[in-house]
Structures are given as structure tokens and as C-alpha cells.
Short mmCIF file of C-alpha atoms in Angstrom, two decimals:
data_model
loop_
_atom_site.label_atom_id
_atom_site.label_comp_id
_atom_site.label_asym_id
_atom_site.label_seq_id
_atom_site.Cartn_x
_atom_site.Cartn_y
_atom_site.Cartn_z
CA MET A 9 -53.40 -10.26 -5.31
CA GLY A 10 -50.76 -8.78 -3.44
CA THR A 11 -47.05 -7.98 -4.62
CA THR A 12 -43.89 -9.00 -2.67
CA ILE A 13 -40.84 -6.66 -3.28
CA THR A 14 -37.67 -8.23 -1.74
CA ILE A 15 -34.27 -6.39 -1.16
CA SER A 16 -31.45 -9.19 -0.65
CA PRO A 17 -29.14 -8.74 0.52
CA VAL A 18 -29.29 -5.73 3.09
CA SER A 19 -26.04 -3.86 2.45
CA ARG A 20 -24.09 -2.28 5.17
CA ILE A 21 -25.10 -3.83 8.21
CA GLU A 22 -23.37 -6.62 10.26
CA GLY A 23 -24.59 -10.14 9.01
CA HIS A 24 -26.83 -11.20 6.20
CA ALA A 25 -30.40 -10.36 5.99
CA ALA A 26 -33.67 -9.81 3.43
CA ILE A 27 -36.17 -7.14 3.61
CA THR A 28 -39.48 -8.18 1.94
CA ILE A 29 -41.97 -5.32 1.49
CA GLN A 30 -45.54 -6.61 0.97
CA LEU A 31 -47.98 -4.66 -1.08
CA ASP A 32 -52.11 -5.00 -0.97
CA ALA A 33 -54.12 -5.23 -4.22
CA ALA A 34 -54.36 -1.43 -4.45
CA GLY A 35 -50.75 -1.47 -4.95
CA GLN A 36 -50.25 -0.08 -1.07
CA VAL A 37 -47.79 -0.65 1.31
CA ALA A 38 -48.98 -3.52 3.99
CA GLU A 39 -46.06 -3.90 5.70
CA ALA A 40 -42.46 -4.32 5.66
CA ARG A 41 -40.23 -7.06 7.54
CA LEU A 42 -36.40 -7.87 8.25
CA HIS A 43 -35.80 -11.47 7.53
CA VAL A 44 -32.46 -12.73 9.43
CA ARG A 45 -30.91 -15.72 6.98
CA GLU A 46 -27.85 -16.80 9.17
CA PHE A 47 -27.73 -18.97 11.67
CA ARG A 48 -24.91 -19.29 14.52
CA GLY A 49 -26.12 -21.67 16.98
CA PHE A 50 -24.29 -20.49 20.30
CA GLU A 51 -27.33 -21.56 22.51
CA SER A 52 -26.90 -25.13 20.97
CA PHE A 53 -23.26 -26.15 20.92
CA CYS A 54 -22.39 -24.03 24.33
CA LEU A 55 -24.41 -26.85 26.18
CA GLY A 56 -22.28 -29.29 28.21
CA ARG A 57 -19.60 -26.73 28.35
CA PRO A 58 -18.06 -25.86 31.69
CA PHE A 59 -20.01 -22.00 32.61
CA TRP A 60 -16.17 -20.63 33.21
CA GLU A 61 -15.66 -20.96 29.60
CA MET A 62 -18.53 -18.89 28.34
CA PRO A 63 -16.63 -15.56 28.61
CA THR A 64 -13.90 -16.56 26.11
CA ILE A 65 -16.60 -18.55 23.80
CA THR A 66 -19.33 -15.77 23.76
CA ALA A 67 -16.71 -13.32 22.91
CA ARG A 68 -16.43 -15.22 19.81
CA ILE A 69 -20.03 -14.36 18.67
CA CYS A 70 -19.57 -10.91 17.85
CA GLY A 71 -16.04 -9.20 16.54
CA ILE A 72 -17.54 -5.60 17.25
CA CYS A 73 -19.03 -6.25 20.84
CA PRO A 74 -16.96 -9.22 21.95
CA VAL A 75 -16.26 -7.29 25.48
CA SER A 76 -20.10 -7.18 26.25
CA HIS A 77 -20.74 -10.64 25.67
CA ALA A 78 -17.89 -11.51 27.80
CA LEU A 79 -18.95 -9.34 30.69
CA ALA A 80 -22.71 -10.60 30.60
CA ALA A 81 -21.04 -14.22 30.76
CA ALA A 82 -19.09 -13.50 33.54
CA MET A 83 -21.64 -11.59 35.51
CA ALA A 84 -24.04 -14.81 34.81
CA GLY A 85 -21.20 -17.08 36.13
CA GLU A 86 -20.62 -14.70 39.16
CA HIS A 87 -24.39 -15.46 40.01
CA ILE A 88 -23.36 -19.08 39.75
CA MET A 89 -20.60 -18.84 42.16
CA GLY A 90 -22.31 -16.76 44.62
CA VAL A 91 -19.43 -14.19 44.76
CA ALA A 92 -19.50 -10.17 44.47
CA ILE A 93 -16.21 -9.34 42.47
CA PRO A 94 -13.70 -6.97 43.78
CA PRO A 95 -14.36 -3.28 43.34
CA ALA A 96 -11.28 -2.88 40.96
CA ALA A 97 -12.36 -5.34 38.60
CA GLN A 98 -15.77 -3.60 38.69
CA HIS A 99 -13.94 -0.33 37.65
CA LEU A 100 -12.00 -2.08 34.73
CA ARG A 101 -15.00 -3.43 33.43
CA ARG A 102 -16.91 -0.12 33.58
CA ILE A 103 -14.00 0.97 31.39
CA LEU A 104 -13.87 -1.60 28.83
CA SER A 105 -17.72 -1.24 28.31
CA LEU A 106 -17.42 2.39 27.51
CA ALA A 107 -14.36 1.59 25.29
CA GLN A 108 -16.26 -0.70 23.34
CA LEU A 109 -18.99 2.36 22.75
CA ILE A 110 -16.28 4.18 21.08
CA LEU A 111 -15.17 1.37 18.67
CA SER A 112 -18.52 0.20 17.90
CA HIS A 113 -20.41 3.35 17.76
CA SER A 114 -17.29 4.77 15.30
CA LEU A 115 -17.72 1.89 12.90
CA SER A 116 -21.50 2.15 12.65
CA PHE A 117 -21.60 5.89 11.88
CA PHE A 118 -18.52 6.69 10.13
CA HIS A 119 -18.42 3.27 7.86
CA LEU A 120 -21.91 1.81 7.69
CA SER A 121 -24.00 5.03 7.95
CA ALA A 122 -21.85 7.79 6.42
CA PRO A 123 -22.17 7.10 3.11
CA ASP A 124 -25.82 7.79 3.01
CA ILE A 125 -25.21 10.82 5.33
CA VAL A 126 -22.31 12.60 3.63
CA LEU A 127 -23.07 11.37 -0.12
CA GLY A 128 -26.76 11.67 -0.03
CA LEU A 129 -29.44 8.65 -0.09
CA ASP A 130 -29.78 9.08 -4.01
CA SER A 131 -26.39 9.36 -5.04
CA ASP A 132 -24.54 6.72 -7.47
CA PRO A 133 -24.19 3.65 -5.56
CA THR A 134 -21.09 2.48 -6.79
CA GLU A 135 -19.95 5.85 -5.08
CA ARG A 136 -22.16 5.37 -1.90
CA ASN A 137 -19.83 3.07 0.25
CA ILE A 138 -16.64 3.70 2.15
CA VAL A 139 -14.43 4.15 -0.88
CA GLY A 140 -16.70 6.71 -2.23
CA VAL A 141 -16.52 8.51 0.97
CA ALA A 142 -12.64 8.06 1.08
CA ARG A 143 -12.43 9.63 -2.35
CA HIS A 144 -14.84 12.36 -1.79
CA ARG A 145 -14.14 13.44 1.99
CA PRO A 146 -10.87 11.22 2.89
CA GLU A 147 -10.50 12.99 6.29
CA VAL A 148 -13.98 11.36 7.35
CA ILE A 149 -12.77 7.77 6.92
CA ARG A 150 -9.22 8.30 8.26
CA LYS A 151 -10.87 10.08 11.41
CA GLY A 152 -13.08 7.30 11.75
CA VAL A 153 -10.39 4.77 11.81
CA ARG A 154 -8.57 6.29 14.08
CA LEU A 155 -11.29 6.74 16.64
CA ARG A 156 -12.25 3.22 16.21
CA GLN A 157 -8.82 2.34 16.69
CA ILE A 158 -8.22 4.07 20.18
CA GLY A 159 -11.41 2.08 21.30
CA GLN A 160 -9.85 -0.98 20.64
CA GLU A 161 -6.30 0.13 22.04
CA ILE A 162 -8.03 0.83 25.30
CA VAL A 163 -9.76 -2.89 25.15
CA ASN A 164 -6.15 -4.50 24.42
CA LEU A 165 -4.57 -2.33 27.26
CA ILE A 166 -6.98 -3.65 29.97
CA ALA A 167 -8.70 -6.90 28.53
CA GLY A 168 -5.23 -8.50 26.86
CA ARG A 169 -6.52 -8.48 23.48
CA ARG A 170 -7.93 -5.94 20.87
CA LEU A 171 -10.73 -8.56 19.64
CA HIS A 172 -11.41 -11.47 21.81
CA PRO A 173 -10.68 -10.15 25.60
CA GLU A 174 -8.62 -12.62 27.52
CA HIS A 175 -8.78 -11.06 30.96
CA ILE A 176 -12.70 -10.81 31.64
CA VAL A 177 -13.31 -13.96 33.68
CA ALA A 178 -16.02 -15.17 36.07
CA GLY A 179 -15.16 -13.90 39.20
CA GLY A 180 -13.34 -10.34 38.13
CA MET A 181 -10.20 -9.87 35.88
CA GLY A 182 -7.56 -12.06 35.05
CA GLU A 183 -4.98 -9.16 35.02
CA PRO A 184 -4.76 -5.90 36.58
CA LEU A 185 -4.02 -2.56 34.90
CA GLY A 186 -0.63 -1.17 35.66
CA GLU A 187 0.21 2.59 35.77
CA GLU A 188 1.76 2.28 32.80
CA GLY A 189 -1.30 0.91 30.92
CA ARG A 190 -3.38 3.83 32.93
CA ALA A 191 -0.83 6.67 31.34
CA ALA A 192 -1.39 4.92 27.68
CA ILE A 193 -5.09 5.38 27.88
CA VAL A 194 -4.94 8.83 29.49
CA ALA A 195 -2.85 9.86 26.66
CA LEU A 196 -5.39 8.81 23.95
CA LEU A 197 -8.27 10.35 25.40
CA PRO A 198 -8.02 14.38 24.35
CA GLU A 199 -7.57 12.79 20.64
CA ALA A 200 -10.77 10.71 21.17
CA ARG A 201 -12.52 13.69 22.42
CA GLU A 202 -11.43 15.78 19.52
CA LEU A 203 -12.43 12.93 16.93
CA THR A 204 -15.84 12.92 18.55
CA ARG A 205 -16.46 16.37 18.36
CA PHE A 206 -15.76 15.93 14.66
CA ALA A 207 -18.22 13.27 14.12
CA LEU A 208 -21.04 15.47 16.09
CA ASP A 209 -19.94 18.54 13.76
CA LEU A 210 -20.04 16.38 10.65
CA LEU A 211 -23.78 14.89 11.49
CA ARG A 212 -24.71 18.90 12.50
CA GLU A 213 -23.25 19.66 8.94
CA ARG A 214 -25.26 16.81 6.83
CA SER A 215 -28.22 16.40 9.14
CA GLU A 216 -30.88 19.13 7.24
CA GLY A 217 -30.10 17.49 3.91
CA PHE A 218 -30.27 13.84 5.26
CA ARG A 219 -33.22 14.38 7.07
CA SER A 220 -34.95 15.95 4.22
CA GLU A 221 -34.20 13.07 1.96
CA MET A 222 -35.45 10.46 4.43
CA GLY A 223 -38.65 12.44 5.52
CA ASN A 224 -40.39 12.10 8.73
CA CYS A 225 -40.54 8.51 9.10
CA GLY A 226 -39.66 6.01 11.88
CA ASP A 227 -41.31 8.62 14.49
CA PHE A 228 -43.68 6.40 16.66
CA PRO A 229 -44.22 6.17 20.37
CA SER A 230 -42.81 2.95 21.94
CA LEU A 231 -41.25 1.83 25.29
CA PHE A 232 -37.77 2.39 25.96
CA LEU A 233 -35.55 0.02 27.74
CA GLY A 234 -32.29 0.46 29.59
CA LEU A 235 -30.11 -0.14 32.57
CA VAL A 236 -30.30 2.32 35.31
CA GLY A 237 -27.94 2.62 38.22
CA VAL A 238 -28.39 3.47 42.11
CA ASP A 239 -28.47 7.22 41.62
CA GLY A 240 -31.35 7.11 38.99
CA CYS A 241 -28.67 7.74 35.90
CA LEU A 242 -27.57 5.70 33.10
CA ASP A 243 -25.44 2.58 33.70
CA HIS A 244 -23.70 0.98 31.13
CA TYR A 245 -22.24 -1.77 32.99
CA SER A 246 -25.00 -2.89 35.36
CA GLY A 247 -28.16 -1.69 37.04
CA ARG A 248 -31.78 -2.19 36.97
CA LEU A 249 -33.85 -2.85 34.19
CA ARG A 250 -36.27 0.13 33.60
CA PHE A 251 -38.87 0.43 31.02
CA MET A 252 -40.20 3.77 30.01
CA ASP A 253 -42.93 4.95 28.00
CA ALA A 254 -42.89 7.72 25.28
CA ALA A 255 -43.83 10.22 27.80
CA GLY A 256 -41.23 9.61 29.99
CA GLY A 257 -43.19 7.50 32.60
CA THR A 258 -41.88 4.49 34.22
CA VAL A 259 -43.89 1.33 33.46
CA GLY A 260 -41.31 -1.21 34.62
CA ASP A 261 -38.06 -1.35 37.07
CA LEU A 262 -36.84 -4.66 37.90
CA VAL A 263 -33.69 -6.48 38.81
CA PRO A 264 -31.86 -8.38 35.81
CA GLU A 265 -32.71 -11.68 37.27
CA GLU A 266 -36.51 -10.87 36.80
CA TYR A 267 -36.33 -9.89 32.98
CA ALA A 268 -38.78 -12.76 31.86
CA ALA A 269 -41.44 -11.04 34.12
CA ALA A 270 -41.37 -8.33 31.61
CA ILE A 271 -39.60 -9.87 28.25
CA ARG A 272 -41.44 -12.57 26.20
CA GLU A 273 -39.24 -14.04 23.24
CA THR A 274 -41.26 -15.32 20.24
CA VAL A 275 -40.79 -17.62 17.16
CA ALA A 276 -40.78 -16.09 13.64
CA THR A 277 -41.40 -18.65 11.01
CA ASP A 278 -39.34 -16.59 8.34
CA SER A 279 -36.41 -15.77 10.19
CA TYR A 280 -33.84 -17.06 12.61
CA LEU A 281 -34.04 -14.06 14.47
CA LYS A 282 -36.15 -14.24 17.68
CA PRO A 283 -38.33 -11.21 18.18
CA THR A 284 -39.06 -10.04 21.77
CA GLU A 285 -41.93 -8.35 23.14
CA CYS A 286 -42.67 -6.47 26.15
CA ILE A 287 -45.44 -7.87 28.87
CA PHE A 288 -45.87 -4.36 29.84
CA GLY A 289 -47.06 -2.44 26.72
CA GLU A 290 -49.94 -2.62 25.07
CA ASP A 291 -48.79 -2.84 21.36
CA ARG A 292 -45.68 -4.82 23.30
CA LEU A 293 -43.35 -2.51 21.17
CA TYR A 294 -39.84 -1.24 22.88
CA ARG A 295 -36.43 -0.02 21.71
CA VAL A 296 -33.10 -0.57 23.11
CA GLY A 297 -29.95 1.17 22.41
CA PRO A 298 -28.43 4.72 22.19
CA LEU A 299 -31.60 6.15 21.60
CA ALA A 300 -33.49 4.24 24.51
CA ARG A 301 -30.68 4.81 26.64
CA LEU A 302 -30.67 8.51 26.40
CA SER A 303 -34.63 8.64 26.88
CA VAL A 304 -34.38 6.21 29.95
CA ALA A 305 -31.86 8.22 32.19
CA PRO A 306 -29.79 11.12 32.24
CA PHE A 307 -25.82 10.96 32.11
CA ALA A 308 -24.13 10.95 35.34
CA ALA A 309 -20.07 12.51 35.44
CA ALA A 310 -20.30 13.78 31.92
CA PRO A 311 -21.25 17.18 31.71
CA GLN A 312 -20.72 17.68 28.23
CA ALA A 313 -22.46 14.61 26.81
CA GLU A 314 -25.35 15.37 29.35
CA GLN A 315 -25.79 18.86 27.95
CA ALA A 316 -25.79 17.36 24.37
CA ARG A 317 -28.32 14.87 25.44
CA LYS A 318 -30.51 17.91 26.70
CA GLU A 319 -30.18 19.57 23.53
CA LEU A 320 -31.48 16.49 21.41
CA LEU A 321 -34.30 15.99 23.81
CA GLY A 322 -34.86 19.81 23.37
CA GLY A 323 -36.95 19.67 26.98
CA ARG A 324 -38.69 16.34 26.14
CA ARG A 325 -38.39 13.49 28.27
CA THR A 326 -37.80 11.14 25.40
CA SER A 327 -37.01 11.39 21.81
CA THR A 328 -39.29 8.51 19.89
CA ALA A 329 -37.83 9.84 16.40
CA SER A 330 -35.58 6.89 14.73
CA LEU A 331 -33.79 9.20 13.14
CA ASP A 332 -31.97 10.48 16.07
CA TYR A 333 -30.31 6.90 16.57
CA HIS A 334 -27.30 8.64 14.68
CA GLN A 335 -27.21 11.53 16.96
CA ALA A 336 -27.40 9.40 19.93
CA ARG A 337 -24.76 7.28 19.05
CA LEU A 338 -22.12 9.96 18.82
CA ILE A 339 -23.56 11.55 22.09
CA GLU A 340 -22.57 8.28 23.77
CA MET A 341 -19.05 8.36 22.46
CA LEU A 342 -18.82 11.89 24.15
CA TYR A 343 -20.16 10.37 27.32
CA ALA A 344 -17.45 7.57 26.96
CA VAL A 345 -14.83 9.42 26.68
CA GLU A 346 -15.74 11.67 29.48
CA ARG A 347 -16.57 8.89 31.93
CA ILE A 348 -13.42 6.69 31.02
CA ALA A 349 -11.16 9.89 31.90
CA GLY A 350 -13.33 10.09 35.22
CA LEU A 351 -12.64 6.31 36.00
CA LEU A 352 -9.08 6.77 35.44
CA ASP A 353 -8.58 9.16 37.97
CA ASP A 354 -9.65 6.80 40.72
CA PRO A 355 -6.81 4.66 42.21
CA LEU A 356 -9.19 1.51 41.90
CA CYS A 357 -8.45 1.33 38.20
CA VAL A 358 -5.07 0.00 39.41
CA ASP A 359 -5.36 -1.87 42.56
CA ARG A 360 -4.15 -5.50 43.08
CA GLN A 361 -6.90 -7.10 44.50
CA PHE A 362 -8.97 -8.14 40.99
CA LEU A 363 -10.25 -11.58 41.17
CA ALA A 364 -12.46 -13.64 43.58
CA ARG A 365 -12.88 -17.19 43.43
CA ALA A 366 -15.52 -19.52 44.23
CA GLY A 367 -17.03 -23.00 42.94
CA VAL A 368 -20.88 -23.95 41.73
CA ASN A 369 -23.17 -22.30 44.40
CA ALA A 370 -26.34 -21.99 42.46
CA SER A 371 -28.12 -23.73 39.53
CA GLU A 372 -28.52 -20.74 37.42
CA GLY A 373 -26.95 -17.38 36.74
CA VAL A 374 -28.20 -14.13 34.81
CA GLY A 375 -25.78 -11.70 33.41
CA VAL A 376 -27.07 -8.38 32.11
CA THR A 377 -25.19 -5.38 30.70
CA GLU A 378 -25.46 -2.62 28.19
CA ALA A 379 -23.94 -3.52 24.70
CA PRO A 380 -23.48 -0.79 22.19
CA ARG A 381 -26.62 -1.91 20.11
CA GLY A 382 -28.64 -2.00 23.55
CA THR A 383 -29.44 -4.45 26.57
CA LEU A 384 -27.63 -7.85 26.43
CA ILE A 385 -28.93 -10.87 28.56
CA HIS A 386 -26.97 -13.97 29.15
CA HIS A 387 -29.19 -16.99 31.12
CA TYR A 388 -27.46 -19.96 31.96
CA HIS A 389 -28.36 -23.32 33.71
CA VAL A 390 -25.93 -25.56 34.79
CA ASP A 391 -25.56 -29.25 36.93
CA ARG A 392 -23.70 -29.72 39.98
CA ASP A 393 -20.30 -29.82 38.16
CA GLY A 394 -20.39 -26.35 36.40
CA LEU A 395 -21.58 -27.81 32.99
CA LEU A 396 -24.18 -25.88 30.91
CA THR A 397 -27.43 -27.69 30.72
CA GLY A 398 -29.33 -24.55 29.16
CA VAL A 399 -28.40 -21.25 27.59
CA ASN A 400 -30.37 -18.36 26.26
CA LEU A 401 -28.98 -15.25 24.84
CA ILE A 402 -31.22 -11.83 24.21
CA VAL A 403 -29.38 -9.55 22.25
CA ALA A 404 -30.21 -6.01 21.14
CA THR A 405 -31.37 -6.65 17.67
CA ALA A 406 -34.02 -9.11 19.29
CA HIS A 407 -35.22 -6.07 21.34
CA ASN A 408 -35.39 -3.78 18.47
CA SER A 409 -36.61 -5.99 15.95
CA ARG A 410 -40.38 -5.12 15.81
CA ALA A 411 -39.23 -1.53 16.11
CA MET A 412 -37.02 -2.20 12.96
CA ASP A 413 -40.06 -3.48 11.14
CA ARG A 414 -42.43 -0.68 12.29
CA THR A 415 -39.86 1.80 10.74
CA ILE A 416 -38.88 0.11 7.65
CA THR A 417 -42.69 -0.20 7.05
CA ASP A 418 -43.20 3.73 7.62
CA ILE A 419 -40.27 4.35 5.27
CA ALA A 420 -41.86 2.40 2.50
CA ARG A 421 -45.56 3.91 3.08
CA GLN A 422 -43.81 7.42 2.67
CA HIS A 423 -41.55 6.73 -0.32
CA LEU A 424 -42.87 3.83 -2.40
CA GLN A 425 -45.39 5.93 -5.14
CA GLY A 426 -47.23 4.06 -7.72
CA GLY A 427 -45.16 0.84 -7.21
CA ALA A 428 -42.08 2.51 -9.09
CA LEU A 429 -38.85 1.16 -7.42
CA GLY A 430 -36.17 3.45 -7.43
CA GLU A 431 -32.48 2.52 -6.21
CA GLY A 432 -33.08 5.53 -3.48
CA LEU A 433 -36.16 4.04 -2.34
CA LEU A 434 -34.52 0.57 -1.71
CA ASN A 435 -31.61 2.53 -0.21
CA ARG A 436 -33.98 4.37 2.30
CA VAL A 437 -35.56 1.48 3.43
CA GLU A 438 -32.29 -0.34 4.16
CA HIS A 439 -31.06 3.07 5.98
CA GLY A 440 -33.94 2.55 8.43
CA ILE A 441 -32.48 -0.97 9.57
CA ARG A 442 -29.17 0.74 9.56
CA LEU A 443 -30.52 3.40 12.30
CA TYR A 444 -30.71 0.47 14.81
CA ASP A 445 -27.20 -0.86 13.84
CA PRO A 446 -28.21 -4.64 13.96
CA CYS A 447 -25.86 -7.33 14.63
CA LEU A 448 -27.17 -10.23 12.90
CA SER A 449 -24.22 -12.54 14.18
CA CYS A 450 -25.47 -11.89 17.68
CA ALA A 451 -29.24 -12.34 16.96
CA THR A 452 -29.36 -15.63 15.46
CA HIS A 453 -29.56 -18.93 17.93
CA ALA A 454 -32.91 -20.26 17.86
CA VAL A 455 -32.36 -23.77 15.88
CA GLY A 456 -34.76 -25.59 13.69
CA ARG A 457 -37.62 -23.16 13.58
CA MET A 458 -37.24 -21.20 10.61
CA GLY A 459 -39.83 -21.94 8.10
CA MET A 460 -38.69 -23.39 4.66
CA THR A 461 -40.15 -22.96 1.51
CA VAL A 462 -39.10 -25.56 -1.45
CA THR A 463 -39.93 -24.74 -5.12
CA LEU A 464 -39.87 -27.46 -7.88
CA ARG A 465 -39.58 -25.65 -11.50
CA SER A 466 -39.36 -27.19 -14.84
CA ALA A 467 -36.52 -26.20 -17.43
CA ASP A 468 -39.20 -23.42 -18.74
CA GLY A 469 -39.35 -22.25 -15.33
CA LYS A 470 -42.89 -23.59 -14.42
CA VAL A 471 -43.76 -24.05 -11.02
CA LEU A 472 -44.26 -27.90 -10.81
CA ASP A 473 -44.59 -28.20 -6.95
CA ARG A 474 -43.94 -26.48 -3.69
CA ALA A 475 -43.34 -27.72 -0.21
CA VAL A 476 -43.60 -25.83 2.64
CA ARG A 477 -42.23 -26.46 6.39
#
């Protein structure tokens, strides 16, 4: 008989989850899996609401990437309305999308992963947290908080609020950006660039020790998915869905409305997460997010970030190493700072034509954008009054679910020796999840599908009965 090792809860991620490591009869790792324990249910309780409300409602799914949900919801609404939004609105949305990269990636690196990178994977667990980092390297926490604050302030100046944006609406933007707001954002960018460079230097300083502790794990071929613009370069706001293989060849290129021709959702019996698979791939496994985007397309109008991207790839077309997610995340922050600076130079960012109006002109709409963690899909069906009759949300954590399982299985196989469970081993497995920076609040929407086991025990602990659903 085999043995199951359970890590619960998984720490320093957004949401509630457990990891199980299944050993075979010989005591070797058979597989490791992530199980999402929380349930949100947005796909169900949004039914019957007007689609115009969805940017506001879905922004409440996540406190880290509300802009992405609002943008995807607004774009799905615009397909239902059958309108093209004004260029000024597109311009402001692009800046918002990039600003969210800064605030989300800074949180992931400085607060969730830095304790492992800076203090070491085998360090005292009572110190291996942001309080411990603040005690040993206080400048790391200060700079991380400040960088995230800059991203939030840019969102606040354009979208009306730091947390849940008010100005992203179906049809464009609810309010314009004035000259005073543009000047305020411009003034923040030099400091943002400096802080991003600090993060890159910190990772470079600690990279050798961190990689030595983790070992060569989580490096496997897969497909990569990201949005690509008309110029063939990465586009965080909109574009075509491109699937690329590990050798750098394009295996799929389709408009967002055709996503179902490439992506299939599945049901897990032991998790509220809906894993996805790619119809194009032989093993159906693909990755999204910073590492995938860096592999799918070059960066435009961001020469420093593009140079850093090329250096990471080292002449290759893609990177298959999951450990490179951290560096890819920081390179994207540099990209965001450069791109925001260029977009603010365009007079469109203060143009006064920022909203298009229309009614219900189609029965369904699809909105796709790049959230910090990866490709985000909103798909709505409505009746003739614009009330939602169907809602489907596919988020980055669902795209990456199979890759996360593959990564933590690899880590467990490399570091679990003789069945001995050291705290450092368990932390390494947990870090395999942190590499992907999952957001479980975004990912858990399927209702009534999770398997359940109920065990009846006597007072002395003997199992009297067990029911499985």
C-alpha cells in the first residue's frame, strides 16, 4: 500500500489550498497534486445580473488583480453591445493593465517569495516570512511596499480607486485622465524603475544560492499561451491567442472568441479548481503568465526589458524552467514601467472622447486580457434585456494547474529521500506553487462538483464508516 503526505494549508499564496504527495508501495513519489479548498461561486451568483454590472462585480473576485477582471468583463460587454471603444479609452486601459503588473508582481516577489529567496529555503520557519525579512533586510520590505504603492496609485489616478476600479465600464472609460493626473503618474515612474532594478539586482544576488537549494526541478517541455498584437509582439491588453511549443514554434493562433477551439475545461473530483488542457498538445499541458509571455513574443517599445528578456533566454526561443518565473516577473515590471512612460507621451491619454454607448446587439460576448498571472477569459451569454444567462470564467491558475502539479511532483521526487519529511522539503514543494503565483480566489467557481469524503470515528479513533460522494 502507498502513503499520502498532506501539506495543509499551503502558506504564502493567495487563497486556501492543500498539497498531497502520494508515495507508492516502495516509498517513491508517484505524484503530487494541488487541491483548492475554498469556493467562491461567481459563475453562479452573477446569473440574472445585467452585463453592464459585471466590471464592478467581477473586480471583487480578487483584491490583487481587480483591473484585469474589470477589463475582461468590459470587453465581453462590448462584444454584446457590438461597439468599438474610443482610442483614448483603449490607451488608458493599456496603462491600467501595465500598472497592475507592477502592483501584483511586486507583492508576489517581495512578500510571498522573498522569504525563501533572501533567507533560504531551509531557514527557521518562524523567521521565514515577511517579518523575518524585515528584521534581516528591512530595505527589501520597504522597497517592495513602495513599489506596490506606486502601482496602486497609478490605478487610482486612472480608474478612480486603488482597489476596485470604478471607471472601467462597458463602452470605454467612465472618466478621462486629466493633465494633472498624467503629470502625477509621470513623476512616479523614475522611482518605479529604480525599485524594479533593485528587485532584479536582489534576485541576481541570491539566485545562485536559491537555485542550488531548489535543484534543477520544474524544468519540462510544455506549450505556452499568451496574447500577441498585430505587430507580432506581446500585448498585455488584447490581441490574438498564441500557443507556442517548447522549441519556439507556433502551434495555434486564434482570435479570443475561438478560445474553446484550443482550450478544454475539465472537472477535478478533489478540488474546486477547474483544470484546463490544450487540445493542440500531445500531453495537453501548457503554461501562462510571465514566463509564458516572455517565451511567446518579444517586447515592443521597451528596450531595457527586451534586452533583459533576451539575456534570460540566452539565445533560446523559450524557457522551460519554472524557476525562471521569478526573473520573468521582474522583467515584466521593467517592461511595464517603460511602456507606461511611452503611453503617457501620447496625447490620447488625455483625450476627452472616452466612452461609446449602445444597447444589446448580440447574445454573447467574450473578453480576453492578460492578468499578471496569465491569460484571463470572460465569456457571457445574455437575454434580449442584457441579463446574464451564462457566465464562464477561465483564469490563469486554471491554465497552470497541470503545470503546477507537474512541478511539485518533480520537486518531491528530487528532495524526498527515504520517506524522511524535513520542513525544508515541505517548503520546497510549497515554493513550487509560489513560482506560479496562483490566485485561488480567482480560480474557484465550479459549484456542486467537488468530491467529498465523510469519515465516522468512534471515541477511540476507530473508523466505523466512510461515505464518499
